[in-house]
């Protein structure tokens, strides 16, 4: 009888050990799986420059996600904005594209972005490839671009600061983020 009781105790101890073993193993499995899932969330986008949002000249979304752009800005990723136009000129079509890294970015009401482009010397010509040189007179060009399609360019006299030309426009714009190899998931608004 004592042998039978001892065998039941050994069996119960083995069941308890086996239960504990499976619980520990399950914990390790689920924690590894959770770590892989969190890592997968961070690795959804490869590193490098990616087009994340595009708006038309009226501010309507053409592609991408404004939320992705805002999250990238909050995470401190580098931003570039590109714009261009196509026009008929005489018997040909003129196509021009620009790309700039903003000097200053603003997220407005968590749904719009503005970018101030650093001032640079006005070129003699932006369309003639053989005339790509700094313009005479020392004028500088600077603008503010928005995800609403607005593009407010100004030309100033470099020496005096006098406003030479205020040149509001509307453009289709493409917004790019440079994703680092180790992406941050934190994206709280900067006002919190």
PDB file of C-alpha atoms in Angstrom:
ATOM      1  CA  UNK A   1       0.000   0.000   0.000  1.00  0.00           C
ATOM      2  CA  UNK A   2       2.879   2.331   0.889  1.00  0.00           C
ATOM      3  CA  UNK A   3       4.415   1.647  -2.518  1.00  0.00           C
ATOM      4  CA  UNK A   4       1.132   2.556  -4.206  1.00  0.00           C
ATOM      5  CA  UNK A   5       0.881   5.841  -2.234  1.00  0.00           C
ATOM      6  CA  UNK A   6       4.542   6.625  -3.001  1.00  0.00           C
ATOM      7  CA  UNK A   7       3.982   5.936  -6.695  1.00  0.00           C
ATOM      8  CA  UNK A   8       0.919   8.281  -6.703  1.00  0.00           C
ATOM      9  CA  UNK A   9       3.009  10.990  -5.023  1.00  0.00           C
ATOM     10  CA  UNK A  10       5.792  10.534  -7.621  1.00  0.00           C
ATOM     11  CA  UNK A  11       3.227  10.649 -10.431  1.00  0.00           C
ATOM     12  CA  UNK A  12       1.635  13.814  -8.952  1.00  0.00           C
ATOM     13  CA  UNK A  13       5.090  15.425  -8.543  1.00  0.00           C
ATOM     14  CA  UNK A  14       5.959  14.515 -12.121  1.00  0.00           C
ATOM     15  CA  UNK A  15       2.620  15.953 -13.324  1.00  0.00           C
ATOM     16  CA  UNK A  16       3.340  19.166 -11.394  1.00  0.00           C
ATOM     17  CA  UNK A  17       6.866  19.364 -12.800  1.00  0.00           C
ATOM     18  CA  UNK A  18       5.565  18.649 -16.275  1.00  0.00           C
ATOM     19  CA  UNK A  19       2.890  21.352 -15.858  1.00  0.00           C
ATOM     20  CA  UNK A  20       5.502  23.879 -14.649  1.00  0.00           C
ATOM     21  CA  UNK A  21       7.819  22.881 -17.507  1.00  0.00           C
ATOM     22  CA  UNK A  22       5.066  23.480 -20.103  1.00  0.00           C
ATOM     23  CA  UNK A  23       4.083  26.788 -18.477  1.00  0.00           C
ATOM     24  CA  UNK A  24       7.694  28.044 -18.603  1.00  0.00           C
ATOM     25  CA  UNK A  25       8.073  26.797 -22.165  1.00  0.00           C
ATOM     26  CA  UNK A  26       4.799  28.509 -23.168  1.00  0.00           C
ATOM     27  CA  UNK A  27       5.950  31.749 -21.530  1.00  0.00           C
ATOM     28  CA  UNK A  28       9.229  31.635 -23.433  1.00  0.00           C
ATOM     29  CA  UNK A  29       7.431  30.854 -26.692  1.00  0.00           C
ATOM     30  CA  UNK A  30       4.869  33.659 -26.287  1.00  0.00           C
ATOM     31  CA  UNK A  31       7.471  36.207 -25.219  1.00  0.00           C
ATOM     32  CA  UNK A  32       9.672  35.339 -28.222  1.00  0.00           C
ATOM     33  CA  UNK A  33       6.654  35.470 -30.479  1.00  0.00           C
ATOM     34  CA  UNK A  34       5.648  38.880 -29.034  1.00  0.00           C
ATOM     35  CA  UNK A  35       9.218  40.144 -29.473  1.00  0.00           C
ATOM     36  CA  UNK A  36       9.179  38.954 -33.095  1.00  0.00           C
ATOM     37  CA  UNK A  37       5.786  40.603 -33.626  1.00  0.00           C
ATOM     38  CA  UNK A  38       7.001  43.933 -32.167  1.00  0.00           C
ATOM     39  CA  UNK A  39      10.162  43.679 -34.233  1.00  0.00           C
ATOM     40  CA  UNK A  40       8.053  42.923 -37.316  1.00  0.00           C
ATOM     41  CA  UNK A  41       5.972  46.057 -36.632  1.00  0.00           C
ATOM     42  CA  UNK A  42       9.173  48.100 -36.639  1.00  0.00           C
ATOM     43  CA  UNK A  43      10.553  46.458 -39.770  1.00  0.00           C
ATOM     44  CA  UNK A  44       7.519  46.839 -42.041  1.00  0.00           C
ATOM     45  CA  UNK A  45       9.272  49.583 -43.994  1.00  0.00           C
ATOM     46  CA  UNK A  46      12.815  49.147 -45.279  1.00  0.00           C
ATOM     47  CA  UNK A  47      15.371  51.820 -44.511  1.00  0.00           C
ATOM     48  CA  UNK A  48      16.044  54.596 -47.014  1.00  0.00           C
ATOM     49  CA  UNK A  49      14.067  57.340 -48.715  1.00  0.00           C
ATOM     50  CA  UNK A  50      10.398  56.512 -49.359  1.00  0.00           C
ATOM     51  CA  UNK A  51       7.574  58.521 -50.863  1.00  0.00           C
ATOM     52  CA  UNK A  52       4.957  58.528 -48.086  1.00  0.00           C
ATOM     53  CA  UNK A  53       2.430  61.158 -49.153  1.00  0.00           C
ATOM     54  CA  UNK A  54       1.397  63.012 -52.270  1.00  0.00           C
ATOM     55  CA  UNK A  55      -1.100  65.846 -52.572  1.00  0.00           C
ATOM     56  CA  UNK A  56      -2.471  67.609 -55.629  1.00  0.00           C
ATOM     57  CA  UNK A  57      -2.417  71.376 -56.112  1.00  0.00           C
ATOM     58  CA  UNK A  58      -5.688  71.673 -54.168  1.00  0.00           C
ATOM     59  CA  UNK A  59      -4.463  69.669 -51.188  1.00  0.00           C
ATOM     60  CA  UNK A  60      -6.308  66.467 -52.056  1.00  0.00           C
ATOM     61  CA  UNK A  61      -4.526  63.196 -51.285  1.00  0.00           C
ATOM     62  CA  UNK A  62      -3.254  61.454 -54.394  1.00  0.00           C
ATOM     63  CA  UNK A  63      -1.212  58.698 -52.729  1.00  0.00           C
ATOM     64  CA  UNK A  64       0.158  57.581 -49.402  1.00  0.00           C
ATOM     65  CA  UNK A  65      -0.847  58.600 -45.916  1.00  0.00           C
ATOM     66  CA  UNK A  66      -0.617  61.973 -44.201  1.00  0.00           C
ATOM     67  CA  UNK A  67      -0.461  60.028 -40.909  1.00  0.00           C
ATOM     68  CA  UNK A  68       2.717  58.263 -42.080  1.00  0.00           C
ATOM     69  CA  UNK A  69       4.289  61.630 -42.859  1.00  0.00           C
ATOM     70  CA  UNK A  70       3.314  63.042 -39.460  1.00  0.00           C
ATOM     71  CA  UNK A  71       4.543  59.952 -37.578  1.00  0.00           C
ATOM     72  CA  UNK A  72       7.875  60.197 -39.428  1.00  0.00           C
ATOM     73  CA  UNK A  73       8.216  63.877 -38.526  1.00  0.00           C
ATOM     74  CA  UNK A  74       7.443  63.124 -34.871  1.00  0.00           C
ATOM     75  CA  UNK A  75      10.066  60.376 -34.922  1.00  0.00           C
ATOM     76  CA  UNK A  76      12.634  62.844 -36.232  1.00  0.00           C
ATOM     77  CA  UNK A  77      13.088  61.233 -39.652  1.00  0.00           C
ATOM     78  CA  UNK A  78      14.589  63.393 -42.392  1.00  0.00           C
ATOM     79  CA  UNK A  79      12.017  64.863 -44.777  1.00  0.00           C
ATOM     80  CA  UNK A  80      12.205  65.993 -48.383  1.00  0.00           C
ATOM     81  CA  UNK A  81       9.488  67.535 -50.466  1.00  0.00           C
ATOM     82  CA  UNK A  82       9.377  67.459 -54.238  1.00  0.00           C
ATOM     83  CA  UNK A  83       7.254  69.370 -56.725  1.00  0.00           C
ATOM     84  CA  UNK A  84       7.245  70.059 -60.410  1.00  0.00           C
ATOM     85  CA  UNK A  85       5.265  71.183 -63.372  1.00  0.00           C
ATOM     86  CA  UNK A  86       4.746  70.557 -67.045  1.00  0.00           C
ATOM     87  CA  UNK A  87       3.879  73.324 -69.526  1.00  0.00           C
ATOM     88  CA  UNK A  88       3.620  73.731 -73.262  1.00  0.00           C
ATOM     89  CA  UNK A  89       6.124  76.206 -74.597  1.00  0.00           C
ATOM     90  CA  UNK A  90       6.106  77.038 -78.289  1.00  0.00           C
ATOM     91  CA  UNK A  91       6.151  73.610 -79.975  1.00  0.00           C
ATOM     92  CA  UNK A  92       7.565  71.613 -77.056  1.00  0.00           C
ATOM     93  CA  UNK A  93       6.636  70.540 -73.558  1.00  0.00           C
ATOM     94  CA  UNK A  94       8.741  71.874 -70.702  1.00  0.00           C
ATOM     95  CA  UNK A  95       9.052  69.655 -67.611  1.00  0.00           C
ATOM     96  CA  UNK A  96      10.688  70.770 -64.370  1.00  0.00           C
ATOM     97  CA  UNK A  97      11.122  68.993 -61.018  1.00  0.00           C
ATOM     98  CA  UNK A  98      12.482  70.313 -57.717  1.00  0.00           C
ATOM     99  CA  UNK A  99      13.438  68.557 -54.483  1.00  0.00           C
ATOM    100  CA  UNK A 100      14.307  70.253 -51.196  1.00  0.00           C
ATOM    101  CA  UNK A 101      15.008  69.425 -47.573  1.00  0.00           C
ATOM    102  CA  UNK A 102      12.990  71.693 -45.311  1.00  0.00           C
ATOM    103  CA  UNK A 103      14.666  74.025 -42.876  1.00  0.00           C
ATOM    104  CA  UNK A 104      11.589  74.032 -40.643  1.00  0.00           C
ATOM    105  CA  UNK A 105       8.517  71.757 -40.396  1.00  0.00           C
ATOM    106  CA  UNK A 106       5.167  72.268 -38.698  1.00  0.00           C
ATOM    107  CA  UNK A 107       2.339  69.789 -38.062  1.00  0.00           C
ATOM    108  CA  UNK A 108      -0.953  71.710 -37.855  1.00  0.00           C
ATOM    109  CA  UNK A 109      -3.983  70.234 -36.079  1.00  0.00           C
ATOM    110  CA  UNK A 110      -2.481  66.743 -36.514  1.00  0.00           C
ATOM    111  CA  UNK A 111      -3.610  66.665 -40.166  1.00  0.00           C
ATOM    112  CA  UNK A 112      -1.526  69.122 -42.221  1.00  0.00           C
ATOM    113  CA  UNK A 113       2.189  69.763 -42.672  1.00  0.00           C
ATOM    114  CA  UNK A 114       4.041  72.908 -43.714  1.00  0.00           C
ATOM    115  CA  UNK A 115       7.678  73.079 -44.750  1.00  0.00           C
ATOM    116  CA  UNK A 116       9.900  76.153 -44.974  1.00  0.00           C
ATOM    117  CA  UNK A 117      12.649  75.794 -47.576  1.00  0.00           C
ATOM    118  CA  UNK A 118      15.991  77.385 -46.784  1.00  0.00           C
ATOM    119  CA  UNK A 119      16.748  80.555 -48.735  1.00  0.00           C
ATOM    120  CA  UNK A 120      19.098  80.124 -51.678  1.00  0.00           C
ATOM    121  CA  UNK A 121      20.438  82.361 -54.440  1.00  0.00           C
ATOM    122  CA  UNK A 122      17.985  82.830 -57.289  1.00  0.00           C
ATOM    123  CA  UNK A 123      19.260  81.118 -60.427  1.00  0.00           C
ATOM    124  CA  UNK A 124      19.667  82.881 -63.739  1.00  0.00           C
ATOM    125  CA  UNK A 125      17.381  80.241 -65.259  1.00  0.00           C
ATOM    126  CA  UNK A 126      15.599  77.254 -63.773  1.00  0.00           C
ATOM    127  CA  UNK A 127      14.724  75.773 -67.165  1.00  0.00           C
ATOM    128  CA  UNK A 128      17.759  76.331 -69.395  1.00  0.00           C
ATOM    129  CA  UNK A 129      20.366  73.671 -68.581  1.00  0.00           C
ATOM    130  CA  UNK A 130      23.108  75.787 -70.180  1.00  0.00           C
ATOM    131  CA  UNK A 131      22.263  78.764 -67.963  1.00  0.00           C
ATOM    132  CA  UNK A 132      22.449  77.162 -64.519  1.00  0.00           C
ATOM    133  CA  UNK A 133      24.218  79.885 -62.562  1.00  0.00           C
ATOM    134  CA  UNK A 134      23.499  82.274 -59.733  1.00  0.00           C
ATOM    135  CA  UNK A 135      21.361  85.162 -60.957  1.00  0.00           C
ATOM    136  CA  UNK A 136      22.585  88.725 -61.162  1.00  0.00           C
ATOM    137  CA  UNK A 137      21.549  91.181 -58.490  1.00  0.00           C
ATOM    138  CA  UNK A 138      22.095  88.937 -55.493  1.00  0.00           C
ATOM    139  CA  UNK A 139      18.452  88.012 -55.000  1.00  0.00           C
ATOM    140  CA  UNK A 140      17.475  85.039 -52.868  1.00  0.00           C
ATOM    141  CA  UNK A 141      14.483  82.752 -53.170  1.00  0.00           C
ATOM    142  CA  UNK A 142      12.619  81.041 -50.322  1.00  0.00           C
ATOM    143  CA  UNK A 143       9.226  79.390 -49.971  1.00  0.00           C
ATOM    144  CA  UNK A 144       6.706  77.706 -47.701  1.00  0.00           C
ATOM    145  CA  UNK A 145       5.021  74.541 -49.001  1.00  0.00           C
ATOM    146  CA  UNK A 146       1.993  72.821 -47.483  1.00  0.00           C
ATOM    147  CA  UNK A 147       0.167  69.526 -47.817  1.00  0.00           C
ATOM    148  CA  UNK A 148      -2.805  71.707 -48.855  1.00  0.00           C
ATOM    149  CA  UNK A 149      -1.026  72.352 -52.169  1.00  0.00           C
ATOM    150  CA  UNK A 150      -0.059  75.937 -51.388  1.00  0.00           C
ATOM    151  CA  UNK A 151       3.379  77.144 -52.339  1.00  0.00           C
ATOM    152  CA  UNK A 152       4.289  80.674 -51.265  1.00  0.00           C
ATOM    153  CA  UNK A 153       7.559  81.695 -52.892  1.00  0.00           C
ATOM    154  CA  UNK A 154       9.272  85.003 -52.233  1.00  0.00           C
ATOM    155  CA  UNK A 155      12.266  86.667 -53.814  1.00  0.00           C
ATOM    156  CA  UNK A 156      14.272  89.089 -51.650  1.00  0.00           C
ATOM    157  CA  UNK A 157      17.224  91.342 -52.306  1.00  0.00           C
ATOM    158  CA  UNK A 158      20.094  89.612 -50.533  1.00  0.00           C
ATOM    159  CA  UNK A 159      21.769  92.877 -49.479  1.00  0.00           C
ATOM    160  CA  UNK A 160      18.770  94.886 -48.278  1.00  0.00           C
ATOM    161  CA  UNK A 161      16.232  92.171 -47.474  1.00  0.00           C
ATOM    162  CA  UNK A 162      13.663  94.062 -49.571  1.00  0.00           C
ATOM    163  CA  UNK A 163      10.825  91.922 -50.945  1.00  0.00           C
ATOM    164  CA  UNK A 164      11.242  91.880 -54.745  1.00  0.00           C
ATOM    165  CA  UNK A 165       8.446  89.429 -55.601  1.00  0.00           C
ATOM    166  CA  UNK A 166       5.718  87.638 -53.655  1.00  0.00           C
ATOM    167  CA  UNK A 167       4.783  84.632 -55.768  1.00  0.00           C
ATOM    168  CA  UNK A 168       1.963  82.458 -54.335  1.00  0.00           C
ATOM    169  CA  UNK A 169       1.299  79.296 -56.350  1.00  0.00           C
ATOM    170  CA  UNK A 170      -0.300  75.871 -56.106  1.00  0.00           C
ATOM    171  CA  UNK A 171       1.559  72.658 -56.844  1.00  0.00           C
ATOM    172  CA  UNK A 172       1.273  68.913 -56.683  1.00  0.00           C
ATOM    173  CA  UNK A 173       3.794  67.815 -54.016  1.00  0.00           C
ATOM    174  CA  UNK A 174       5.391  64.545 -53.007  1.00  0.00           C
ATOM    175  CA  UNK A 175       6.630  64.154 -49.432  1.00  0.00           C
ATOM    176  CA  UNK A 176       9.467  61.738 -48.641  1.00  0.00           C
ATOM    177  CA  UNK A 177      10.819  60.283 -45.390  1.00  0.00           C
ATOM    178  CA  UNK A 178      14.204  58.708 -44.848  1.00  0.00           C
ATOM    179  CA  UNK A 179      13.617  55.646 -42.707  1.00  0.00           C
ATOM    180  CA  UNK A 180      16.625  54.676 -40.579  1.00  0.00           C
ATOM    181  CA  UNK A 181      17.695  51.054 -40.205  1.00  0.00           C
ATOM    182  CA  UNK A 182      16.497  51.081 -36.570  1.00  0.00           C
ATOM    183  CA  UNK A 183      13.048  52.602 -36.689  1.00  0.00           C
ATOM    184  CA  UNK A 184      11.404  54.064 -33.599  1.00  0.00           C
ATOM    185  CA  UNK A 185       7.772  53.212 -32.980  1.00  0.00           C
ATOM    186  CA  UNK A 186       7.183  56.159 -30.638  1.00  0.00           C
ATOM    187  CA  UNK A 187       5.104  58.823 -32.280  1.00  0.00           C
ATOM    188  CA  UNK A 188       3.426  60.864 -29.576  1.00  0.00           C
ATOM    189  CA  UNK A 189       2.444  64.385 -30.534  1.00  0.00           C
ATOM    190  CA  UNK A 190       5.120  66.869 -29.551  1.00  0.00           C
ATOM    191  CA  UNK A 191       2.607  68.898 -27.524  1.00  0.00           C
ATOM    192  CA  UNK A 192       2.071  66.046 -25.028  1.00  0.00           C
TER     193      UNK A 192
END
